[in-house]
Tab-separated table of C-alpha atoms and ligand atoms in Angstrom:
chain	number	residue	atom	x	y	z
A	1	UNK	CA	-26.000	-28.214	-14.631
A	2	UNK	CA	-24.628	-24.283	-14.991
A	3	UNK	CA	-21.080	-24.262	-14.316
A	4	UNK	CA	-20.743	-22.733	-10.874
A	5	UNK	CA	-18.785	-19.456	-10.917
A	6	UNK	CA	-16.695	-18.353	-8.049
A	7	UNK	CA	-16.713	-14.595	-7.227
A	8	UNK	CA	-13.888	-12.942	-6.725
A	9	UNK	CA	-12.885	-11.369	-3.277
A	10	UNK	CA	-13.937	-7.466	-3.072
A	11	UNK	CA	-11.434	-5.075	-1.878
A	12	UNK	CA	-11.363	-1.365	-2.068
A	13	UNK	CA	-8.736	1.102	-1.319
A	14	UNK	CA	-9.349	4.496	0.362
A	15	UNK	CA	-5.879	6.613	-1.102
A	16	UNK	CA	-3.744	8.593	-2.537
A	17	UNK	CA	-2.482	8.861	-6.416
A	18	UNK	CA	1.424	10.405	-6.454
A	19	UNK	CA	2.888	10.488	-10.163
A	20	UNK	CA	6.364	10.420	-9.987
A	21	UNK	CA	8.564	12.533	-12.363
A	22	UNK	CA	11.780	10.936	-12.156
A	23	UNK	CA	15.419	11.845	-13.107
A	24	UNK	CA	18.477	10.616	-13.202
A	25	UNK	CA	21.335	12.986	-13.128
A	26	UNK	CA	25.289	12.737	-12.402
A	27	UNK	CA	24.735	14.477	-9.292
A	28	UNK	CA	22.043	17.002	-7.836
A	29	UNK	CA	22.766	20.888	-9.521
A	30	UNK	CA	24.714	23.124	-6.958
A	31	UNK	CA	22.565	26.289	-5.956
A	32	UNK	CA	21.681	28.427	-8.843
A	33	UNK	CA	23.123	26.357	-11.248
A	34	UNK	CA	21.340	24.558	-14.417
A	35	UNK	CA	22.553	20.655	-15.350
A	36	UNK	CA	21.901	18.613	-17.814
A	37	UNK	CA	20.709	15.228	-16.556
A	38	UNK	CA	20.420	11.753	-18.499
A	39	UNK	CA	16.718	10.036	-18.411
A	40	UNK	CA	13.472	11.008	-17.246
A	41	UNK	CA	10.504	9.015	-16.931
A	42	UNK	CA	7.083	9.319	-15.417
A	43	UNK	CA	5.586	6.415	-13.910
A	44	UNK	CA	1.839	6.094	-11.315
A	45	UNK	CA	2.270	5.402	-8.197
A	46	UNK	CA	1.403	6.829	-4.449
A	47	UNK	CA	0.694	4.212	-1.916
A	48	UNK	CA	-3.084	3.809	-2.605
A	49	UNK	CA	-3.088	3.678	-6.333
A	50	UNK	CA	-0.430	1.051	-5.863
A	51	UNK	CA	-1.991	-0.973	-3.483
A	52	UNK	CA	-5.344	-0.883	-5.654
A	53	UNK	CA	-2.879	-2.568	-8.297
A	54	UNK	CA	-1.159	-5.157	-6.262
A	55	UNK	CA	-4.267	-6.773	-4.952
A	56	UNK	CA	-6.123	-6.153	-8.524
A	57	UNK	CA	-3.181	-8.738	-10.056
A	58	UNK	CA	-3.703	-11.103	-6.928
A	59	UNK	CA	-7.286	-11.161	-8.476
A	60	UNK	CA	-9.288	-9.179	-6.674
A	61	UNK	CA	-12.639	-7.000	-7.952
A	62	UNK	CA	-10.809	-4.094	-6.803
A	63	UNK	CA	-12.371	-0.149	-6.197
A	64	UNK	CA	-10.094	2.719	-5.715
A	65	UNK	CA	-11.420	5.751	-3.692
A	66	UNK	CA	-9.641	9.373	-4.082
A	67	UNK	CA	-8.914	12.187	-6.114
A	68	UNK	CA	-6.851	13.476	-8.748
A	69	UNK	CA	-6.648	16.530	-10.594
A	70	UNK	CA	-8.067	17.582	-13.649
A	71	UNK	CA	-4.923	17.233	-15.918
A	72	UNK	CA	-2.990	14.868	-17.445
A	73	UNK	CA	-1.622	12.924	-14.659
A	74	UNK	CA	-5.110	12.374	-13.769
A	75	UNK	CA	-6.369	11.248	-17.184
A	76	UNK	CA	-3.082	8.254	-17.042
A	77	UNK	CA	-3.838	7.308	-13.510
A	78	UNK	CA	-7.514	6.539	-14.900
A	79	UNK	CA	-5.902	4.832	-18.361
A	80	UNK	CA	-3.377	2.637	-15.888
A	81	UNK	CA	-6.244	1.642	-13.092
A	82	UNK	CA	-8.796	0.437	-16.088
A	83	UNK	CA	-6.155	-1.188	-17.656
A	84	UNK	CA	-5.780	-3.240	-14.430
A	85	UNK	CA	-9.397	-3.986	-14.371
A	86	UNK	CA	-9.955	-1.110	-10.870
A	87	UNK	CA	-12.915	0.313	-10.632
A	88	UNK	CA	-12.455	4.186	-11.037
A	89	UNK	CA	-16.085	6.121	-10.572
A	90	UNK	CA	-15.396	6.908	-7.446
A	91	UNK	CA	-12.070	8.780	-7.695
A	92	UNK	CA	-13.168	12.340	-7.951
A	93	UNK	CA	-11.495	15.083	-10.223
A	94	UNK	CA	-10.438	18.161	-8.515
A	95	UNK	CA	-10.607	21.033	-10.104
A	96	UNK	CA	-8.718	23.157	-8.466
A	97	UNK	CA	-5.826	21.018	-7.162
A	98	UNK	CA	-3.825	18.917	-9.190
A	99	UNK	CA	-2.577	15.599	-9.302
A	100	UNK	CA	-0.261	14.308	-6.579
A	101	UNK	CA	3.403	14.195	-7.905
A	102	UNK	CA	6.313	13.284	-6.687
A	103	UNK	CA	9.921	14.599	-8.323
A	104	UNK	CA	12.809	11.761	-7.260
A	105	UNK	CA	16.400	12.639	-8.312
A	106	UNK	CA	18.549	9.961	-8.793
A	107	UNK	CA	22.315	10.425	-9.012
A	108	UNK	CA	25.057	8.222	-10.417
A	109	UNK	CA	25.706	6.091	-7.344
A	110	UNK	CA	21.924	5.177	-7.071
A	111	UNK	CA	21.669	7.414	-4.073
A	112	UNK	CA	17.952	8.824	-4.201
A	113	UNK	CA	16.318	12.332	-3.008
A	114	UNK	CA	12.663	13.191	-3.557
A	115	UNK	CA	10.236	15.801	-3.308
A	116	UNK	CA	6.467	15.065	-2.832
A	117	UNK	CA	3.884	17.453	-3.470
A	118	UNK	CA	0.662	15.784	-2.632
A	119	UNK	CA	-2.032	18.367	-4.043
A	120	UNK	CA	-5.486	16.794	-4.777
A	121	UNK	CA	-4.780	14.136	-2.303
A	122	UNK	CA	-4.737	16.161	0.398
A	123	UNK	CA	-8.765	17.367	-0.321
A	124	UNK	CA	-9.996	13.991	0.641
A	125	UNK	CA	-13.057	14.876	3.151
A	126	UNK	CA	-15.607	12.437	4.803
A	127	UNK	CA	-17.988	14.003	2.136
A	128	UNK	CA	-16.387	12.468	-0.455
A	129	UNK	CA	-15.461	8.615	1.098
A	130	UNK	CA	-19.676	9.050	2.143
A	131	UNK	CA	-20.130	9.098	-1.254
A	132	UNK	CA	-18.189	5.864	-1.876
A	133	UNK	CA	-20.401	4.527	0.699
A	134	UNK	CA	-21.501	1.610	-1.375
A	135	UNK	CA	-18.161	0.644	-2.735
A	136	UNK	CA	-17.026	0.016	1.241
A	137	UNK	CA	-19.864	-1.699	2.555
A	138	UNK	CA	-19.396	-4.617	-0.295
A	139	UNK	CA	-16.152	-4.945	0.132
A	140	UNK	CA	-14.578	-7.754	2.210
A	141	UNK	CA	-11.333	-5.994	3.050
A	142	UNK	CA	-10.929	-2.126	3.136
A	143	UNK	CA	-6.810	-1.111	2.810
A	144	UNK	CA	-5.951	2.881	3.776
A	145	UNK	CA	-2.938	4.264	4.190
A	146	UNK	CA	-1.884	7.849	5.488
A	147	UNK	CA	-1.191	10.046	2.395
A	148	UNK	CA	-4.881	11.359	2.576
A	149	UNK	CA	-6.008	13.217	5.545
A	150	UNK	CA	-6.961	11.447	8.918
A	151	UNK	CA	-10.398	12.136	8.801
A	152	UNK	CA	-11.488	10.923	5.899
A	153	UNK	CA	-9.326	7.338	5.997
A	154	UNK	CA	-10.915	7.412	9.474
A	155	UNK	CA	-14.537	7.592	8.213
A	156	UNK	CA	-13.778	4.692	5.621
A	157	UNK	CA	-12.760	2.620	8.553
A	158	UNK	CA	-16.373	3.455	10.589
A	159	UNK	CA	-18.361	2.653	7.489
A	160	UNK	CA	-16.323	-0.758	6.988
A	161	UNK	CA	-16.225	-1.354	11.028
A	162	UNK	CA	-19.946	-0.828	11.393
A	163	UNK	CA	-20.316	-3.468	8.291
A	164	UNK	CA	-18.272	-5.770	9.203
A	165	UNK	CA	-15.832	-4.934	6.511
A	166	UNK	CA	-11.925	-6.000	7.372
A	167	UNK	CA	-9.766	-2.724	7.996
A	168	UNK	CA	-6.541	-2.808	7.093
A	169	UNK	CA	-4.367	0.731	7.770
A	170	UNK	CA	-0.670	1.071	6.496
A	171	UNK	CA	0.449	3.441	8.506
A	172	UNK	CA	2.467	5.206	6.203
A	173	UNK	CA	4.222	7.668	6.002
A	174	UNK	CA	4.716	7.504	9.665
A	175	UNK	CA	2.503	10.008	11.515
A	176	UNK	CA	0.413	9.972	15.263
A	177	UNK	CA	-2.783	8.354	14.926
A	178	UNK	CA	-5.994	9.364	17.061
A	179	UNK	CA	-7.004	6.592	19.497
A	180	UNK	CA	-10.464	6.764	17.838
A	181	UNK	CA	-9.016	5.826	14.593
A	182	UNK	CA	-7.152	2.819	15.807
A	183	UNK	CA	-10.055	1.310	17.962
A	184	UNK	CA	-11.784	0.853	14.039
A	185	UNK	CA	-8.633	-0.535	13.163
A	186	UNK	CA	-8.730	-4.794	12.293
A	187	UNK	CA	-5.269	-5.192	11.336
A	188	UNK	CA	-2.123	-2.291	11.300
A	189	UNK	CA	0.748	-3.249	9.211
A	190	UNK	CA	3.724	-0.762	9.465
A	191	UNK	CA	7.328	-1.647	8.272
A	192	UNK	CA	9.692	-1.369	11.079
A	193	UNK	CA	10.581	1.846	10.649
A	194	UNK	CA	7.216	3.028	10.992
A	195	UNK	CA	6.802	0.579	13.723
A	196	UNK	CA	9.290	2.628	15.622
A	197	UNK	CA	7.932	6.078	14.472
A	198	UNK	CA	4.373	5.005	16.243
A	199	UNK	CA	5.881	3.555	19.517
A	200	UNK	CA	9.155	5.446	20.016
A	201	UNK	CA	10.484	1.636	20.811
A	202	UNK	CA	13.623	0.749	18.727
A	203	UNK	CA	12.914	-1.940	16.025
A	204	UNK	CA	16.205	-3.510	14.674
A	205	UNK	CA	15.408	-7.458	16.184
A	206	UNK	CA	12.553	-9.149	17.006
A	207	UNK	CA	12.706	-8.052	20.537
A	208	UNK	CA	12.284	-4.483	19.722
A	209	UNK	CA	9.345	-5.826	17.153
A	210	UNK	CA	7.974	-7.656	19.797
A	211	UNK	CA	8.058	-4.849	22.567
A	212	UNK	CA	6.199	-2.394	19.750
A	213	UNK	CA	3.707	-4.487	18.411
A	214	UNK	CA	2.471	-4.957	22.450
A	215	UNK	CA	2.159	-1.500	22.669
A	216	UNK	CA	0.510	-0.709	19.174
A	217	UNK	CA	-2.129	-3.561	20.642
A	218	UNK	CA	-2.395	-1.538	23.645
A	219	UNK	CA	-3.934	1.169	21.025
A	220	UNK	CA	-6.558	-0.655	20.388
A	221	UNK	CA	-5.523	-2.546	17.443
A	222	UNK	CA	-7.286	-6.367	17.012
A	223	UNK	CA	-4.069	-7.607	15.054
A	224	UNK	CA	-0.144	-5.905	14.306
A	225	UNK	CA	1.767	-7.151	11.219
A	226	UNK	CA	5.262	-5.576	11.328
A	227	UNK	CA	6.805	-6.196	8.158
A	228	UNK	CA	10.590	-6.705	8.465
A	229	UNK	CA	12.430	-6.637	4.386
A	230	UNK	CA	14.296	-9.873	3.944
A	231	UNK	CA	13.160	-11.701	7.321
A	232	UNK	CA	9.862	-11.617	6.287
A	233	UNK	CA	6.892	-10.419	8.750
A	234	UNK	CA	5.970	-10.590	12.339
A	235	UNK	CA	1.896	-11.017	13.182
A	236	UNK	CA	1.275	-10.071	16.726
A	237	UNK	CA	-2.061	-10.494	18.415
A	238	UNK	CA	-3.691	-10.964	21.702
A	239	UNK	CA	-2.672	-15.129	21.112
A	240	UNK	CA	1.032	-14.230	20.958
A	241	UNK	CA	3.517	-13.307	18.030
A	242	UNK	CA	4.295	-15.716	14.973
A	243	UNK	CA	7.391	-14.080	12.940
A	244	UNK	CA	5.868	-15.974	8.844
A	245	UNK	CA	9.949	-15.968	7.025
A	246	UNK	CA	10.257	-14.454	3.226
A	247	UNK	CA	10.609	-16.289	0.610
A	248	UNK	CA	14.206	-16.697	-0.727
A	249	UNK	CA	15.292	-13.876	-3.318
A	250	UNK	CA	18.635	-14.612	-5.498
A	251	UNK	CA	18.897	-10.547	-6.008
A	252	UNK	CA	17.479	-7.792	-4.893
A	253	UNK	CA	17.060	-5.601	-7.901
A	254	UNK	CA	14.755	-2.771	-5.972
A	255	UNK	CA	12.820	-2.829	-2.783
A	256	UNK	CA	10.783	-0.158	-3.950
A	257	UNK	CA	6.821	-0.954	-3.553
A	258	UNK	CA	7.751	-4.731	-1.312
A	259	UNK	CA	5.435	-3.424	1.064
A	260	UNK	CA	2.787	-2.034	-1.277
A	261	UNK	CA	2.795	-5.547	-2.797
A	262	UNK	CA	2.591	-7.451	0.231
A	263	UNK	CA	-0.495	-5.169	1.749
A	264	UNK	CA	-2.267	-5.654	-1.750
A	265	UNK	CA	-2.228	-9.466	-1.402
A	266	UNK	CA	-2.769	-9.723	2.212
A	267	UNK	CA	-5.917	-7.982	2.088
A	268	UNK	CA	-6.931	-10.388	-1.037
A	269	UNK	CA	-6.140	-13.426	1.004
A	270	UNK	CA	-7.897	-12.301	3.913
A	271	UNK	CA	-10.857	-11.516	1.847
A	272	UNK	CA	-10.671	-14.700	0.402
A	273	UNK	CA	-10.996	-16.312	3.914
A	274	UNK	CA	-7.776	-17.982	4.419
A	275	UNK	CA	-6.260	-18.080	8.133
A	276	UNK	CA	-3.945	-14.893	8.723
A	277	UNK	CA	-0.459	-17.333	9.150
A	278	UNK	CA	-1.487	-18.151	5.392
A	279	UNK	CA	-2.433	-14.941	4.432
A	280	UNK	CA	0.976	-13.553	5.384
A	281	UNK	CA	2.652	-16.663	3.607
A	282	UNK	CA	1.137	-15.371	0.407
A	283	UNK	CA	1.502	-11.331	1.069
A	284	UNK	CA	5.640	-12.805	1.852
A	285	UNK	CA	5.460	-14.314	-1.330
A	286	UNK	CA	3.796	-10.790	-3.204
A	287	UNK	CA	6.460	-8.346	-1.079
A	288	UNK	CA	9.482	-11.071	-2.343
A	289	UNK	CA	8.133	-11.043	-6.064
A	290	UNK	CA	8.147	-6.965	-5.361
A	291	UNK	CA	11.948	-7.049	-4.693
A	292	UNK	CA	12.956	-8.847	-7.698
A	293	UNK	CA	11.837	-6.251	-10.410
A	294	UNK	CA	12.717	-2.378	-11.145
A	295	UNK	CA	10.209	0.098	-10.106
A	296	UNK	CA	6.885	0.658	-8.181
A	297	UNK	CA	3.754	-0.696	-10.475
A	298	UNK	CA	6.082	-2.935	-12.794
A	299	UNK	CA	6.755	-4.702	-9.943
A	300	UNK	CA	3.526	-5.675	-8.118
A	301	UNK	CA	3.565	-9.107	-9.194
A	302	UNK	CA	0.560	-10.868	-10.953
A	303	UNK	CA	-1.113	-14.197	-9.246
A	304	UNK	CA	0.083	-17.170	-11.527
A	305	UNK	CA	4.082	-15.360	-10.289
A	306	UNK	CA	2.391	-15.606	-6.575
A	307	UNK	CA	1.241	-19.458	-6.456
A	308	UNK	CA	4.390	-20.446	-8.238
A	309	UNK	CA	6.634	-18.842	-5.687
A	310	UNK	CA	4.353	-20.340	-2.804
A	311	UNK	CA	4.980	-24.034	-4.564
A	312	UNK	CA	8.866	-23.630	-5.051
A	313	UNK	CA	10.017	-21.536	-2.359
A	314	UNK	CA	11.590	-19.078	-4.492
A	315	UNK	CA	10.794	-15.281	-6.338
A	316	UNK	CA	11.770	-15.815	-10.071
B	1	LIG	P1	8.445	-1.560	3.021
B	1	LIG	O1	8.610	-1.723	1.547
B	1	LIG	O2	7.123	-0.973	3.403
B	1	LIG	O3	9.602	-0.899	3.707
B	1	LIG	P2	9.471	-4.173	3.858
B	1	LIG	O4	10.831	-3.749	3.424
B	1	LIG	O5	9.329	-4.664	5.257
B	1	LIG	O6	8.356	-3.059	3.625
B	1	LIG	O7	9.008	-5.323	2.851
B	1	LIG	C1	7.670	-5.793	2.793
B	1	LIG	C2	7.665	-7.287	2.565
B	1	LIG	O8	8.312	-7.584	1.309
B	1	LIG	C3	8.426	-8.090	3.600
B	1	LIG	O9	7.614	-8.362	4.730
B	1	LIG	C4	8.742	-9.357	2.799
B	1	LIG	O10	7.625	-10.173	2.718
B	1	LIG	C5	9.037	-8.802	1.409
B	1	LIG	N1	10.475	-8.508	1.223
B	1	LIG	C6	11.089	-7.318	1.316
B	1	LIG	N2	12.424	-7.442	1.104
B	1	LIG	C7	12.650	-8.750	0.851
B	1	LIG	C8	13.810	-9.528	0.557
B	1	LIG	N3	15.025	-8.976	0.484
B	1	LIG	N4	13.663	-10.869	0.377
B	1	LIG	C9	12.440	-11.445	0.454
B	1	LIG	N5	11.318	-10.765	0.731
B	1	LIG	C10	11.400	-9.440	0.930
């Protein structure tokens, strides 16, 4: 008999590419002055290039939708998404704007400043997510974020709504959503500083989680998963609020991407059909892993790292 194989879940990811140029300096120069700093390094990231990652190493067939310049950064983020196995014909290459990048400064005590210039990202139109039509209708779970322009993460959600596709929107950075775009909305998943940015409600317990996640329902959201760092993540929906804990980290090295990792493997789990409690158990587990390692994309952990933290209880 022919050995049966399983397919893996489809997600695709409507987003933005950001390549960070980082520095690390003593301090930041004084006006007008010129310092000489100690390491640079350039490293792909942006929320939707990362997320495309996390939920490619959870073992997803992944697609990435968005555009990039025509340059160099452009040419790595293709090198880095086909090394992960992401589907890249339908990121488009702008030739006018160029890549996303972002320019952190990092000083001697850690302490970080940043300036984002999002360029190509912000030409995303309708026209061009219409043309990834396809990719969006297959997929089981579609993840946006907000570092492309409303309208166009709001047509991907219509095209996945009207096909029954799950929608999942990070709302991040923090910005006011249209009513419209909510209503396609399946699941929102902000951190709790977003959470507060959307509802003006303070979020520092689960009482202030609580009160925002009722009102970000209100929107017209189906389900609300507030993530919440160490304590792990609350899921509200119209059956009541369930706070899922983390899983226990000895040290947090850098928190830097824990919620890029967790949205990449909740949206795998979901598309793989498993209940939301245990699809948050295992996007806790991928946020946790996140935490343990330096940097954005080095730190998206890979699947075999995800099971074996869901068995023991622990991120190694
Ligand atoms: P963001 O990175 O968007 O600010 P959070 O800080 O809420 O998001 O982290 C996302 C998820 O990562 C959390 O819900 C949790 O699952 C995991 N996580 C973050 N920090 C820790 C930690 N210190 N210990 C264990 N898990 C963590």
């Amino acid at each position: 008999m022919p050995k049966q194989v399983k397919s893996k879940p489809k997600v695709t990811v409507v987003g933005s590419f950001m390549m960070d140029l980082v520095v690390k300096a003593e301090r930041r120069p004084a006006k007008g002055e010129t310092l000489v700093g100690q390491e640079f390094g350039m490293f792909c990231g942006g929320k939707g290039a990362n997320q495309a990652v996390a939920a490619a190493r959870c073992c997803a067939d992944v697609t990435m939708v968005g555009r990039v310049g025509d340059d160099i950064f452009g040419d790595k983020f293709f090198d880095a998404l086909k090394s992960e196995g992401v589907e890249t014909k339908y990121i488009i290459r702008d030739k006018e704007n160029g890549t996303g990048i972002g320019t952190p400064v990092i000083d001697a005590h850690g302490d970080n400043s940043i300036i984002i210039i999002p360029r190509a990202n912000t030409k995303m139109t309708p026209a061009d997510v219409e043309k990834a039509r396809d990719a969006i209708e297959k997929a089981s779970a579609l993840i946006l974020q907000l570092e492309i322009p409303l309208d166009a993460s709001e047509k991907a959600a219509e095209i996945a709504r009207s096909n029954g596709v799950k929608v999942i929107l990070n709302p991040a950075p923090a910005r006011k959503i249209p009513e419209s775009f909510l209503k396609k909305v399946d699941i929102l998943t902000p951190n709790e500083t977003e959470a507060q940015m959307l509802t003006g409600i303070s979020v520092v317990d689960d009482e202030g989680a609580k009160k925002a996640a009722k009102k970000l329902l209100g929107m017209g959201v189906k389900d609300v998963i507030i993530t919440l760092g160490g304590r792990g993540a609350m899921w509200a929906s119209k059956a009541g609020f369930k706070t899922i804990p983390a899983f226990k980290v000895e040290k947090v090295i850098d928190t830097t991407a824990a919620g890029d990792a967790f949205i990449g493997g909740l949206s795998v789990a979901l598309a793989e059909g498993k209940p939301m409690e245990d699809a948050i158990r295992f996007a806790n587990a991928c946020g946790g892993l996140a935490v343990t390692v330096m940097g954005a994309m080095p730190s998206l952990p890979k699947r075999e790292c995800v099971e074996k933290t869901m068995c023991t209880g622990k991120c190694e």
